[in-house]
Short mmCIF file of C-alpha atoms in Angstrom, two decimals:
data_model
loop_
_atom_site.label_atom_id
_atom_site.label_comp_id
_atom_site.label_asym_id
_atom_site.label_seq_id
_atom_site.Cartn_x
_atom_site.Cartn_y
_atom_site.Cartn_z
CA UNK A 1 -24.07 -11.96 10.09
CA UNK A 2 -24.24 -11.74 6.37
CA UNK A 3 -23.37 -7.74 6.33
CA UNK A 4 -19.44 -8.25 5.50
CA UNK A 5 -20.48 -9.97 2.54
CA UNK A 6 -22.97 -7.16 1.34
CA UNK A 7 -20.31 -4.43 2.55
CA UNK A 8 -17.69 -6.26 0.30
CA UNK A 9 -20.77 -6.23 -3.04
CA UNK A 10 -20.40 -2.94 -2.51
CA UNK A 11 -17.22 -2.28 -2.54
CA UNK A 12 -17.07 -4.24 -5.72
CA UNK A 13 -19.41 -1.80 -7.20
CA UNK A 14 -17.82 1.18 -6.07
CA UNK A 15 -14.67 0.03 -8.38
CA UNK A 16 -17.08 -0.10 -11.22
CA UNK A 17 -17.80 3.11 -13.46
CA UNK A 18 -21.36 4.07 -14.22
CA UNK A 19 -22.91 3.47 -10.96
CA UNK A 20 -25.49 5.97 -9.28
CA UNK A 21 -23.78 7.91 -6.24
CA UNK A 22 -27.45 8.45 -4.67
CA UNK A 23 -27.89 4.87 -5.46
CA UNK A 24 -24.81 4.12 -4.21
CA UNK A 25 -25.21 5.97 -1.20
CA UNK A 26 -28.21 4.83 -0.14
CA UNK A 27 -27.17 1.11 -0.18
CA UNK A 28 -24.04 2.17 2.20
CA UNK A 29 -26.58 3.77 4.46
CA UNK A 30 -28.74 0.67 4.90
CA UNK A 31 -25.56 -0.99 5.80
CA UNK A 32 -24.27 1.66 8.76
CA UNK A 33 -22.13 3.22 6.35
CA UNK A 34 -21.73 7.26 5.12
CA UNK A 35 -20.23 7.81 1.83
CA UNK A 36 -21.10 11.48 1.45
CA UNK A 37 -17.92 13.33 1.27
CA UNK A 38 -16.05 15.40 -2.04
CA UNK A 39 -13.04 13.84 -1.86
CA UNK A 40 -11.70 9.55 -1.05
CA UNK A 41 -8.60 7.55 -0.16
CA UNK A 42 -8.14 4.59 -0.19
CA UNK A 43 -5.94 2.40 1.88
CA UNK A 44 -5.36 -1.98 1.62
CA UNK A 45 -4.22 -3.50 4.76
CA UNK A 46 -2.43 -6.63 4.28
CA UNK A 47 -2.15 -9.09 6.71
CA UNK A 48 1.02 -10.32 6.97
CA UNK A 49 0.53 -13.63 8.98
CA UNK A 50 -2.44 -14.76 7.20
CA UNK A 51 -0.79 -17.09 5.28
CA UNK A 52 -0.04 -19.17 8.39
CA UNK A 53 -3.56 -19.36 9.59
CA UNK A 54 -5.21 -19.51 6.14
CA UNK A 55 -6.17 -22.94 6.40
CA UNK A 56 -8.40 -22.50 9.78
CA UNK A 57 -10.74 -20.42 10.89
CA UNK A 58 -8.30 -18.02 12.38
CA UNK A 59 -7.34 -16.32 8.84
CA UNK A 60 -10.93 -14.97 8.62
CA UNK A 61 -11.27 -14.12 12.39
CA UNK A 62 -8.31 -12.61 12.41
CA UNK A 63 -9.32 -10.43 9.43
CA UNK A 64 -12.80 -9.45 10.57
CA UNK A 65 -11.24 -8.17 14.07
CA UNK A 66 -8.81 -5.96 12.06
CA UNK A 67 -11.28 -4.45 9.91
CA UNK A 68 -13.60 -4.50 13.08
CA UNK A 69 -10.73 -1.96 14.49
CA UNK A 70 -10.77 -0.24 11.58
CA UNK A 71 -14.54 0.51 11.51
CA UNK A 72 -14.16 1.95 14.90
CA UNK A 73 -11.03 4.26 14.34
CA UNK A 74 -13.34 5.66 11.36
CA UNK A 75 -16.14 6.04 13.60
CA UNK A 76 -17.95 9.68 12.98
CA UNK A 77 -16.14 9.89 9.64
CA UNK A 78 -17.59 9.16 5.65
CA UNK A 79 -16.13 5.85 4.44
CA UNK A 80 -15.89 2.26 5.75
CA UNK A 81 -13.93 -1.10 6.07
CA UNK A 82 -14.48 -3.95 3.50
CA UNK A 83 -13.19 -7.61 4.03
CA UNK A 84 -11.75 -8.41 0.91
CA UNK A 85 -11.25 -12.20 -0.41
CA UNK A 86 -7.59 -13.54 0.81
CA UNK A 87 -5.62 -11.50 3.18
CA UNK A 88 -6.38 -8.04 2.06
CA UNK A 89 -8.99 -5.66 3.47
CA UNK A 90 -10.08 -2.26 2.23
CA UNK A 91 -10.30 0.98 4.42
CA UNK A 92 -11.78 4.19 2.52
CA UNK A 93 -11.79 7.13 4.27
CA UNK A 94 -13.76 10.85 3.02
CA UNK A 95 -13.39 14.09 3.86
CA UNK A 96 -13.03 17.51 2.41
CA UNK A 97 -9.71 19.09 2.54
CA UNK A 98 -7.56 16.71 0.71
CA UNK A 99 -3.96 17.33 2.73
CA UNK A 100 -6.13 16.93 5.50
CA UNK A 101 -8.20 13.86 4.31
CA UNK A 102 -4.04 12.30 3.59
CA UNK A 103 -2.63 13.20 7.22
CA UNK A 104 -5.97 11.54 8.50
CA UNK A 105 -5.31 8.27 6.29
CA UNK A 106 -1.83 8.24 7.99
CA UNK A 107 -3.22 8.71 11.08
CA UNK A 108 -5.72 5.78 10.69
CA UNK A 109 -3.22 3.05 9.30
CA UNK A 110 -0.59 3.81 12.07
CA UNK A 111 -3.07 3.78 14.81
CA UNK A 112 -4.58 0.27 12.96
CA UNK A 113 -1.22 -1.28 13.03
CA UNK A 114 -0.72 -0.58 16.54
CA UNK A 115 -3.98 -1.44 17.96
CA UNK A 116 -3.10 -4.98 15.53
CA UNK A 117 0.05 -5.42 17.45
CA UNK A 118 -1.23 -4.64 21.04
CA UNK A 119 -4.17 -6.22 20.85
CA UNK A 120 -4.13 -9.20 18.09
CA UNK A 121 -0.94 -9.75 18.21
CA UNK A 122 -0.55 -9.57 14.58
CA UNK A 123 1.46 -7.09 12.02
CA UNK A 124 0.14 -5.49 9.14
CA UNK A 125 1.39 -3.55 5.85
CA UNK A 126 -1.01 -0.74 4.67
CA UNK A 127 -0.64 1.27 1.45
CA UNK A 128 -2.42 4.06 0.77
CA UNK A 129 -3.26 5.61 -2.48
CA UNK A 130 -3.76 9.35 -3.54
CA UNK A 131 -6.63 11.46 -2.01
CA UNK A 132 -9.43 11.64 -5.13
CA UNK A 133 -11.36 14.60 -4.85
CA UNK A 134 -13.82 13.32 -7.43
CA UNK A 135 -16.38 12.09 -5.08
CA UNK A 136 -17.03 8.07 -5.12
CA UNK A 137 -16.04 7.91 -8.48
CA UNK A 138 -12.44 8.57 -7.50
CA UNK A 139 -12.29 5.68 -5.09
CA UNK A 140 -11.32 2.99 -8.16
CA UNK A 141 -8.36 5.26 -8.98
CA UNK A 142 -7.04 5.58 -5.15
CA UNK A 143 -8.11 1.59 -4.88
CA UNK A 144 -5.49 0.74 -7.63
CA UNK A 145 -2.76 3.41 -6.20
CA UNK A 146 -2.96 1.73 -2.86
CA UNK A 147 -2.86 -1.86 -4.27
CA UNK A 148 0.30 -0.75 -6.47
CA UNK A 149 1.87 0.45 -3.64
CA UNK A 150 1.40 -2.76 -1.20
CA UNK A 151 3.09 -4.70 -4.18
CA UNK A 152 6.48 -3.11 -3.23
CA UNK A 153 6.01 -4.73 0.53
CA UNK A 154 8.52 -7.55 -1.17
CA UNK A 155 11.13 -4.54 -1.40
CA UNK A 156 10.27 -2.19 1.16
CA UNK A 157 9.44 -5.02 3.97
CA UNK A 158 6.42 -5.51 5.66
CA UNK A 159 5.03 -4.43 8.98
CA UNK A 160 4.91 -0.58 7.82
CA UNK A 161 2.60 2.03 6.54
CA UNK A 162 3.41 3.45 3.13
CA UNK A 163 1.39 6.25 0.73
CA UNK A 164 1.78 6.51 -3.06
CA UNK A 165 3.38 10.06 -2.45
CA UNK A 166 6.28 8.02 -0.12
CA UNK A 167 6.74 5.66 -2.78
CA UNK A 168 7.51 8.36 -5.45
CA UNK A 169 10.23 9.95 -3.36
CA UNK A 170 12.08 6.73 -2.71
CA UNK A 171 11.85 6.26 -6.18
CA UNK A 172 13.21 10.18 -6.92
CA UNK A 173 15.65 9.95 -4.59
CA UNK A 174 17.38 6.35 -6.07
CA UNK A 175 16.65 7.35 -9.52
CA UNK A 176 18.74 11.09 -8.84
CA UNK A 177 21.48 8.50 -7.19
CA UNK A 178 21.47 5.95 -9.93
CA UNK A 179 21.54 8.18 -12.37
CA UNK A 180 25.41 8.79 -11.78
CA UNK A 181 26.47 5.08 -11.01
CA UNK A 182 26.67 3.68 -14.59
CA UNK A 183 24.18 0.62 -13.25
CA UNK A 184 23.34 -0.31 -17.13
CA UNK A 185 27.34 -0.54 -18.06
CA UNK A 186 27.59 -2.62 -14.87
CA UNK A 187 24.88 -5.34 -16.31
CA UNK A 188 26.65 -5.32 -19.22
CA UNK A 189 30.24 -5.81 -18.57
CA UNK A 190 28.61 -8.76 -16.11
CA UNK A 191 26.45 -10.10 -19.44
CA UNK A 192 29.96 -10.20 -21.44
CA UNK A 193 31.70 -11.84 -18.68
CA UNK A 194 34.14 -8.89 -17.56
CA UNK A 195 34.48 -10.33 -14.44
CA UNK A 196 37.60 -8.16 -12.89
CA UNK A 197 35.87 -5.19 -14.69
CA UNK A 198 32.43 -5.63 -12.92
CA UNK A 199 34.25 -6.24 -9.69
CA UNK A 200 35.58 -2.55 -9.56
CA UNK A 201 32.61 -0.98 -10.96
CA UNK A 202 31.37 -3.06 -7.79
CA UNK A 203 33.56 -0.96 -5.75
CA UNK A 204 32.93 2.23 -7.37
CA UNK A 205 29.07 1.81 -6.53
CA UNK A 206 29.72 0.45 -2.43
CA UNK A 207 31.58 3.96 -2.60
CA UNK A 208 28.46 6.38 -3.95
CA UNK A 209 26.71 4.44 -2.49
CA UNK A 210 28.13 4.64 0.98
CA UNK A 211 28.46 8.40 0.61
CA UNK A 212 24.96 9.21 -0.55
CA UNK A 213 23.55 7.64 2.50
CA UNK A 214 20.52 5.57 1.22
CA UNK A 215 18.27 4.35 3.49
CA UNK A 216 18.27 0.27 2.73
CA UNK A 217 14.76 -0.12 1.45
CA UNK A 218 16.13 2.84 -0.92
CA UNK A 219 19.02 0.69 -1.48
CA UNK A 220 16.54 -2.77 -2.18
CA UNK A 221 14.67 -0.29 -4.76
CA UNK A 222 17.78 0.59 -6.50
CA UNK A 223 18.72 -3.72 -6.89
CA UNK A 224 15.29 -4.01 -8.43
CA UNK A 225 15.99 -1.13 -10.74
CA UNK A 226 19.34 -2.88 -11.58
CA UNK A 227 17.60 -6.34 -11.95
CA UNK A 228 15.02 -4.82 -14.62
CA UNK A 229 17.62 -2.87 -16.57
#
């Protein structure tokens, strides 16, 4: 069937500014999908063992099951699932209420990544970005909040769900901790070649560390942080 490929036209133009929203919304129609709703989110599902299947006809099947699933755990609700190009698919989900229209998104991506596991066998990272209460013209804003967010699988891990509003309280939290350990002296006594120096500044982190009681993808954020200083 041809429709995934119209269903991912469309989802190209709902990333583009300008277009019609009756237009819009009538295409979506004609293709079994409602897009009437005040407020979008966006989520990206990532399959994480696409790139061992990539080169057969088990990448794609793989990824039109998932979004398949995903179609069907939206069933009754505004929005859709969009096969993207690679490993990526696209899951928007509408509503009203936007803390609802969040806890729903959550809701969605776990029960997705379960029904992947139990029934394909298969794990998958999800990010979600912000509810938009802009109507379809806030879905290129959540699409670009979700696809930030899956870019931090490489620190966080995979095989999890994660929201933009998750993301910024790891980042509070090892920012508030960070803030005290003196990273940015660290880097430097290591650039000069302090070696015994660096060592016990070592130490003196392990200890706040140890003490503050970061979780370890925390503690992976905080390396980055270092890394970029």
């Amino acid at each position: 069937t041809a429709q995934p490929y119209f269903r991912q036209k469309l989802f190209q133009r709902l990333l583009t500014a300008g277009e019609d929203a009756a237009v819009i919304e009538q295409e979506a129609a004609s293709l079994g999908l409602s897009l009437a709703a005040d407020s979008f989110v966006v989520m990206l599902v990532k399959l994480d063992a696409y790139g061992t299947l990539e080169k057969s006809t088990d990448g794609s099947n793989l990824k039109t099951a998932v979004c398949r699933v995903a179609a069907e755990l939206l069933a009754g609700q505004s929005g859709g699932a969009f096969e993207l190009e690679g490993d990526v698919l696209a899951v928007v989900c509408g509503g009203e209420a936007k803390e609802v229209l969040m806890l729903r998104a959550q809701e969605i991506a776990h029960a997705l990544c379960d029904a992947a596991k139990d029934t394909l066998h298969t794990t998958l990272t999800v990010g979600i970005g912000q509810v938009r209460d802009t109507g379809l013209s806030g879905i290129a804003a959540s699409f670009e909040e979700a696809r930030n967010v899956l870019e931090f699988r490489h620190v966080i891990g995979k095989d999890k769900v994660i929201s933009v509003n998750d993301l910024d309280a790891l980042v509070y939290e090892v920012q508030n901790v960070s803030q005290t350990l003196s990273e940015g002296e660290l880097v430097d006594k290591v650039r000069m070649g302090l070696v015994d120096d660096a060592q016990q500044m070592l130490s003196e982190i392990e200890l706040a560390l140890r003490s503050s009681r970061l979780s370890l993808v925390q503690v992976r954020l905080m390396a980055v942080d270092i890394l970029l200083t």
